[in-house]
Tab-separated table of C-alpha atoms in Angstrom:
chain	number	residue	atom	x	y	z
F	6	ASP	CA	-3.310	-5.738	-19.679
F	7	THR	CA	-4.254	-4.680	-16.174
F	8	ALA	CA	-2.226	-6.625	-13.619
F	9	VAL	CA	-4.586	-6.262	-10.643
F	10	SER	CA	-8.153	-5.266	-11.413
F	11	GLN	CA	-11.064	-4.485	-9.142
F	12	THR	CA	-14.771	-4.069	-9.722
F	13	PRO	CA	-16.592	-1.879	-9.231
F	14	LYS	CA	-14.504	1.278	-9.180
F	15	TYR	CA	-17.200	3.214	-7.347
F	16	LEU	CA	-19.896	1.865	-5.082
F	17	VAL	CA	-22.554	4.018	-3.459
F	18	THR	CA	-25.011	2.253	-1.216
F	19	GLN	CA	-27.199	2.733	1.804
F	20	MET	CA	-26.595	1.675	5.374
F	21	GLY	CA	-27.669	-1.864	6.106
F	22	ASN	CA	-27.086	-3.165	2.605
F	23	ASP	CA	-24.770	-6.046	1.668
F	24	LYS	CA	-22.213	-5.522	-1.091
F	25	SER	CA	-19.266	-7.285	-2.699
F	26	ILE	CA	-16.064	-6.080	-4.298
F	27	LYS	CA	-14.190	-8.316	-6.694
F	28	CYS	CA	-10.479	-8.524	-7.373
F	29	GLU	CA	-8.543	-10.422	-9.996
F	30	GLN	CA	-4.830	-10.590	-10.740
F	31	ASN	CA	-3.149	-11.945	-13.845
F	32	LEU	CA	0.404	-11.845	-12.509
F	33	GLY	CA	0.483	-15.486	-11.476
F	34	HIS	CA	0.967	-14.497	-7.841
F	35	ASP	CA	0.117	-16.834	-5.003
F	36	THR	CA	-0.877	-14.199	-2.469
F	37	MET	CA	-3.594	-11.561	-2.462
F	38	TYR	CA	-4.533	-8.849	0.015
F	39	TRP	CA	-7.273	-6.424	0.940
F	40	TYR	CA	-6.411	-2.996	2.336
F	41	LYS	CA	-8.657	-0.218	3.592
F	42	GLN	CA	-7.633	3.406	2.998
F	43	ASP	CA	-9.533	5.825	5.180
F	44	SER	CA	-10.327	9.477	4.558
F	45	LYS	CA	-6.929	10.496	5.948
F	46	LYS	CA	-5.239	8.238	3.397
F	47	PHE	CA	-4.055	5.791	6.060
F	48	LEU	CA	-3.631	2.287	4.626
F	49	LYS	CA	-4.368	-0.718	6.765
F	50	ILE	CA	-4.147	-4.390	5.885
F	51	MET	CA	-7.378	-6.293	6.404
F	52	PHE	CA	-6.891	-9.777	4.994
F	53	SER	CA	-4.481	-11.870	3.000
F	54	TYR	CA	-4.843	-15.197	1.232
F	55	ASN	CA	-2.055	-17.433	0.027
F	56	ASN	CA	-3.150	-20.146	-2.397
F	57	LYS	CA	-6.744	-19.788	-1.207
F	58	GLU	CA	-5.721	-20.090	2.453
F	59	LEU	CA	-6.319	-17.186	4.866
F	60	ILE	CA	-2.959	-16.074	6.300
F	61	ILE	CA	-3.640	-12.569	7.590
F	62	ASN	CA	-6.835	-11.667	9.369
F	63	GLU	CA	-6.524	-8.326	11.094
F	64	THR	CA	-9.016	-7.003	13.570
F	65	VAL	CA	-11.920	-6.122	11.326
F	66	PRO	CA	-15.630	-6.534	12.044
F	67	ASN	CA	-16.938	-9.957	11.125
F	68	ARG	CA	-19.317	-8.205	8.734
F	69	PHE	CA	-16.341	-8.317	6.371
F	70	SER	CA	-15.752	-11.702	4.798
F	71	PRO	CA	-13.103	-12.403	2.188
F	72	LYS	CA	-13.456	-15.262	-0.239
F	73	SER	CA	-10.831	-16.688	-2.554
F	74	PRO	CA	-12.276	-19.092	-5.119
F	75	ASP	CA	-8.826	-19.552	-6.659
F	76	LYS	CA	-5.446	-17.945	-6.283
F	77	ALA	CA	-6.159	-15.364	-8.988
F	78	HIS	CA	-9.278	-14.012	-7.299
F	79	LEU	CA	-10.022	-12.499	-3.926
F	80	ASN	CA	-13.431	-11.039	-3.246
F	81	LEU	CA	-14.601	-8.991	-0.289
F	82	HIS	CA	-18.166	-9.248	0.932
F	83	ILE	CA	-19.496	-6.726	3.406
F	84	ASN	CA	-22.730	-7.294	5.309
F	85	SER	CA	-24.898	-4.668	6.981
F	86	LEU	CA	-22.885	-1.719	5.728
F	87	GLU	CA	-22.265	1.152	8.129
F	88	LEU	CA	-21.299	4.787	7.561
F	89	GLY	CA	-17.813	4.067	8.916
F	90	ASP	CA	-17.195	1.548	6.146
F	91	SER	CA	-16.908	4.394	3.658
F	92	ALA	CA	-13.343	4.243	2.361
F	93	VAL	CA	-11.255	3.199	-0.592
F	94	TYR	CA	-10.567	-0.532	-0.637
F	95	PHE	CA	-7.451	-1.706	-2.411
F	96	CYS	CA	-6.665	-5.198	-3.524
F	97	ALA	CA	-3.022	-6.224	-3.943
F	98	SER	CA	-1.061	-9.298	-4.892
F	99	SER	CA	2.472	-10.603	-4.482
F	100	GLN	CA	4.643	-13.618	-4.909
F	101	LYS	CA	5.610	-15.375	-1.710
F	102	PRO	CA	8.627	-13.847	0.079
F	103	SER	CA	11.872	-14.543	-1.724
F	104	GLY	CA	13.330	-16.519	1.163
F	105	GLY	CA	16.769	-16.344	2.696
F	106	ALA	CA	17.884	-13.769	5.207
F	107	TYR	CA	16.109	-10.896	3.492
F	108	GLY	CA	12.995	-12.617	2.133
F	109	GLY	CA	11.476	-9.585	0.495
F	110	LEU	CA	8.224	-9.305	-1.351
F	111	GLU	CA	6.739	-6.676	-3.590
F	112	GLN	CA	3.034	-5.978	-3.593
F	113	TYR	CA	1.163	-4.816	-6.677
F	114	PHE	CA	-1.965	-2.805	-6.093
F	115	GLY	CA	-5.260	-2.567	-7.901
F	116	PRO	CA	-6.957	0.727	-8.806
F	117	GLY	CA	-9.140	0.757	-5.702
F	118	THR	CA	-12.883	0.722	-5.051
F	119	ARG	CA	-14.332	3.861	-3.521
F	120	LEU	CA	-17.183	2.780	-1.262
F	121	THR	CA	-19.592	5.429	-0.041
F	122	VAL	CA	-22.227	4.438	2.473
F	123	THR	CA	-25.085	6.905	2.879
B	19	ALA	CA	5.148	-5.470	15.535
B	20	GLN	CA	6.873	-2.924	13.368
B	21	SER	CA	5.553	0.617	12.980
B	22	VAL	CA	6.379	3.338	10.486
B	23	SER	CA	6.491	7.097	11.047
B	24	GLN	CA	6.452	9.684	8.318
B	25	HIS	CA	7.302	13.055	9.777
B	26	ASN	CA	5.893	15.351	7.154
B	27	HIS	CA	2.168	15.382	6.708
B	28	HIS	CA	2.040	17.859	3.845
B	29	VAL	CA	4.924	19.310	1.853
B	30	ILE	CA	4.482	22.152	-0.619
B	31	LEU	CA	7.252	22.913	-3.072
B	32	SER	CA	7.924	24.840	-6.236
B	33	GLU	CA	9.078	23.090	-9.380
B	34	ALA	CA	12.830	22.401	-9.486
B	35	ALA	CA	13.079	22.440	-5.699
B	36	SER	CA	14.648	19.468	-3.950
B	37	LEU	CA	12.495	17.068	-2.001
B	38	GLU	CA	13.277	14.974	1.040
B	39	LEU	CA	10.642	12.963	2.887
B	40	GLY	CA	11.428	11.378	6.215
B	41	CYS	CA	10.595	7.815	7.191
B	42	ASN	CA	11.504	6.041	10.402
B	43	TYR	CA	10.567	2.583	11.510
B	44	SER	CA	10.581	0.835	14.841
B	45	TYR	CA	11.833	-2.715	14.648
B	46	GLY	CA	15.093	-4.035	15.991
B	47	GLY	CA	15.748	-6.701	13.390
B	48	THR	CA	16.269	-6.907	9.656
B	49	VAL	CA	13.626	-5.152	7.595
B	50	ASN	CA	12.719	-4.640	3.973
B	51	LEU	CA	11.800	-1.073	3.090
B	52	PHE	CA	9.629	0.441	0.395
B	53	TRP	CA	8.400	3.739	-0.928
B	54	TYR	CA	5.113	3.778	-2.792
B	55	VAL	CA	3.519	6.700	-4.628
B	56	GLN	CA	-0.176	7.321	-5.189
B	57	TYR	CA	-0.975	9.910	-7.851
B	58	PRO	CA	-4.356	11.650	-7.518
B	59	GLY	CA	-7.142	9.161	-8.112
B	60	GLN	CA	-4.775	6.303	-8.874
B	61	HIS	CA	-3.505	3.146	-7.239
B	62	LEU	CA	-0.261	2.734	-5.359
B	63	GLN	CA	2.860	2.194	-7.419
B	64	LEU	CA	6.234	1.076	-6.179
B	65	LEU	CA	8.891	3.805	-6.401
B	66	LEU	CA	11.770	1.844	-4.928
B	67	LYS	CA	12.648	-0.864	-2.442
B	68	TYR	CA	15.536	-1.919	-0.260
B	69	PHE	CA	16.189	-5.524	0.745
B	70	SER	CA	19.969	-5.652	1.172
B	71	GLY	CA	23.234	-4.371	-0.304
B	72	ASP	CA	23.972	-0.753	-1.194
B	73	PRO	CA	21.962	1.388	1.228
B	74	LEU	CA	21.481	4.071	-1.426
B	75	VAL	CA	18.681	2.849	-3.645
B	76	LYS	CA	17.636	4.390	-6.924
B	77	GLY	CA	14.076	4.096	-8.091
B	78	ILE	CA	11.876	5.257	-10.903
B	79	LYS	CA	11.247	8.872	-11.944
B	80	GLY	CA	14.539	10.122	-10.489
B	81	PHE	CA	13.778	9.187	-6.886
B	82	GLU	CA	16.300	7.682	-4.503
B	83	ALA	CA	16.282	6.657	-0.870
B	84	GLU	CA	18.968	6.000	1.692
B	85	PHE	CA	18.753	3.350	4.357
B	86	ILE	CA	20.564	4.382	7.544
B	87	LYS	CA	20.376	1.410	9.862
B	88	SER	CA	21.686	3.266	12.921
B	89	LYS	CA	18.905	5.810	12.582
B	90	PHE	CA	16.180	3.321	11.587
B	91	SER	CA	15.506	5.625	8.662
B	92	PHE	CA	14.736	5.330	4.960
B	93	ASN	CA	14.358	8.869	3.639
B	94	LEU	CA	13.188	9.548	0.118
B	95	ARG	CA	14.846	12.210	-2.029
B	96	LYS	CA	14.544	13.829	-5.403
B	97	PRO	CA	16.935	16.612	-6.417
B	98	SER	CA	14.500	18.518	-8.632
B	99	VAL	CA	10.752	17.963	-8.513
B	100	GLN	CA	8.241	18.472	-11.289
B	101	TRP	CA	4.589	19.397	-11.141
B	102	SER	CA	3.784	15.778	-12.017
B	103	ASP	CA	5.341	14.632	-8.727
B	104	THR	CA	2.274	15.929	-6.911
B	105	ALA	CA	1.055	12.823	-5.112
B	106	GLU	CA	0.774	10.949	-1.831
B	107	TYR	CA	3.961	9.149	-0.776
B	108	PHE	CA	3.940	6.149	1.514
B	109	CYS	CA	6.819	4.494	3.296
B	110	ALA	CA	6.334	0.815	4.143
B	111	VAL	CA	8.181	-1.843	6.099
B	112	ASN	CA	8.128	-5.596	5.953
B	113	VAL	CA	9.878	-8.168	8.102
B	114	PRO	CA	11.763	-10.726	5.989
B	115	ASN	CA	9.678	-13.711	4.934
B	116	ASP	CA	6.534	-12.147	6.360
B	117	TYR	CA	3.563	-11.272	4.161
B	118	LYS	CA	2.514	-8.240	6.154
B	119	LEU	CA	3.428	-4.772	4.894
B	120	SER	CA	3.081	-1.932	7.405
B	121	PHE	CA	2.521	1.531	5.967
B	122	GLY	CA	3.250	4.959	7.318
B	123	ALA	CA	0.496	7.564	7.376
B	124	GLY	CA	1.662	9.057	4.088
B	125	THR	CA	2.958	12.471	3.058
B	126	THR	CA	1.048	14.655	0.643
B	127	VAL	CA	3.409	16.426	-1.740
B	128	THR	CA	2.113	19.395	-3.699
B	129	VAL	CA	4.376	20.837	-6.378
B	130	ARG	CA	3.452	24.295	-7.620
B	131	ALA	CA	4.256	25.173	-11.193
C-alpha cells in the first residue's frame, strides 16, 4: 500500500489554466505538507496543514491555494498558471512533533507531481 | 530561521570508493537533523535522522552520519558505494517541536560502475 500518494504524476498544461493536484496519506498522520522542487532540485516548503488547520504558509503567490477536506487529504489548486510554476510538487505527511526537549518529527514524501507549464 | 549548507554540488565516484557529504547548519539551539535520498525519478526517502543521544547515527543501506555540535555539522558517510547509490542527497534541519523542515540544496552523487 502506498503511504503517501499523489495524482496526477505528470501534468502538462498551458499558461493561464487552473489545475489541481491531489494528495492522500494512509499513515494516520495529523500533518500534511506541500513542497516545491525547482529545476535545480532545491526543495522549499509551501504549506502545511495540521488536522485541517493551516499552520505553515510560506511566501507563495496567492494563485496557490491549499485545501484540506480531512486530515488524510491535502490538495493544491493553482490558478492562472505561469511558466515559472513548472516544477515537481511533493506532498508529505508526518505525525506531530514527539514533544519534550528534542521534539522530532519524520516526514514521509509522496512520489511527486511533475508540472510543466507551456 | 535555520539554514542548511551542503558543500558539494556534484560528487562523482567509482564503485567501492568511500563517500562523505558535508552538511552544515546555522542555528544556535537544539536541532534535529536528517538525511534524505532521492533516487532518479523517485520520491524522497529518509536515510537516517538524529534527535539526541549517540552522535554517530547509522541508517539504511550502510549509510551513517556524525553530528558534531561544535562544528554545526552532520556529515553523511558510506565506506564503499555501489552503482545503486547514484542519487540526490539532501540534508535537512528541524527545530524541536516545530513542523518546518529546512532542506539544503542537495548533492548529486554519481557512482560509476
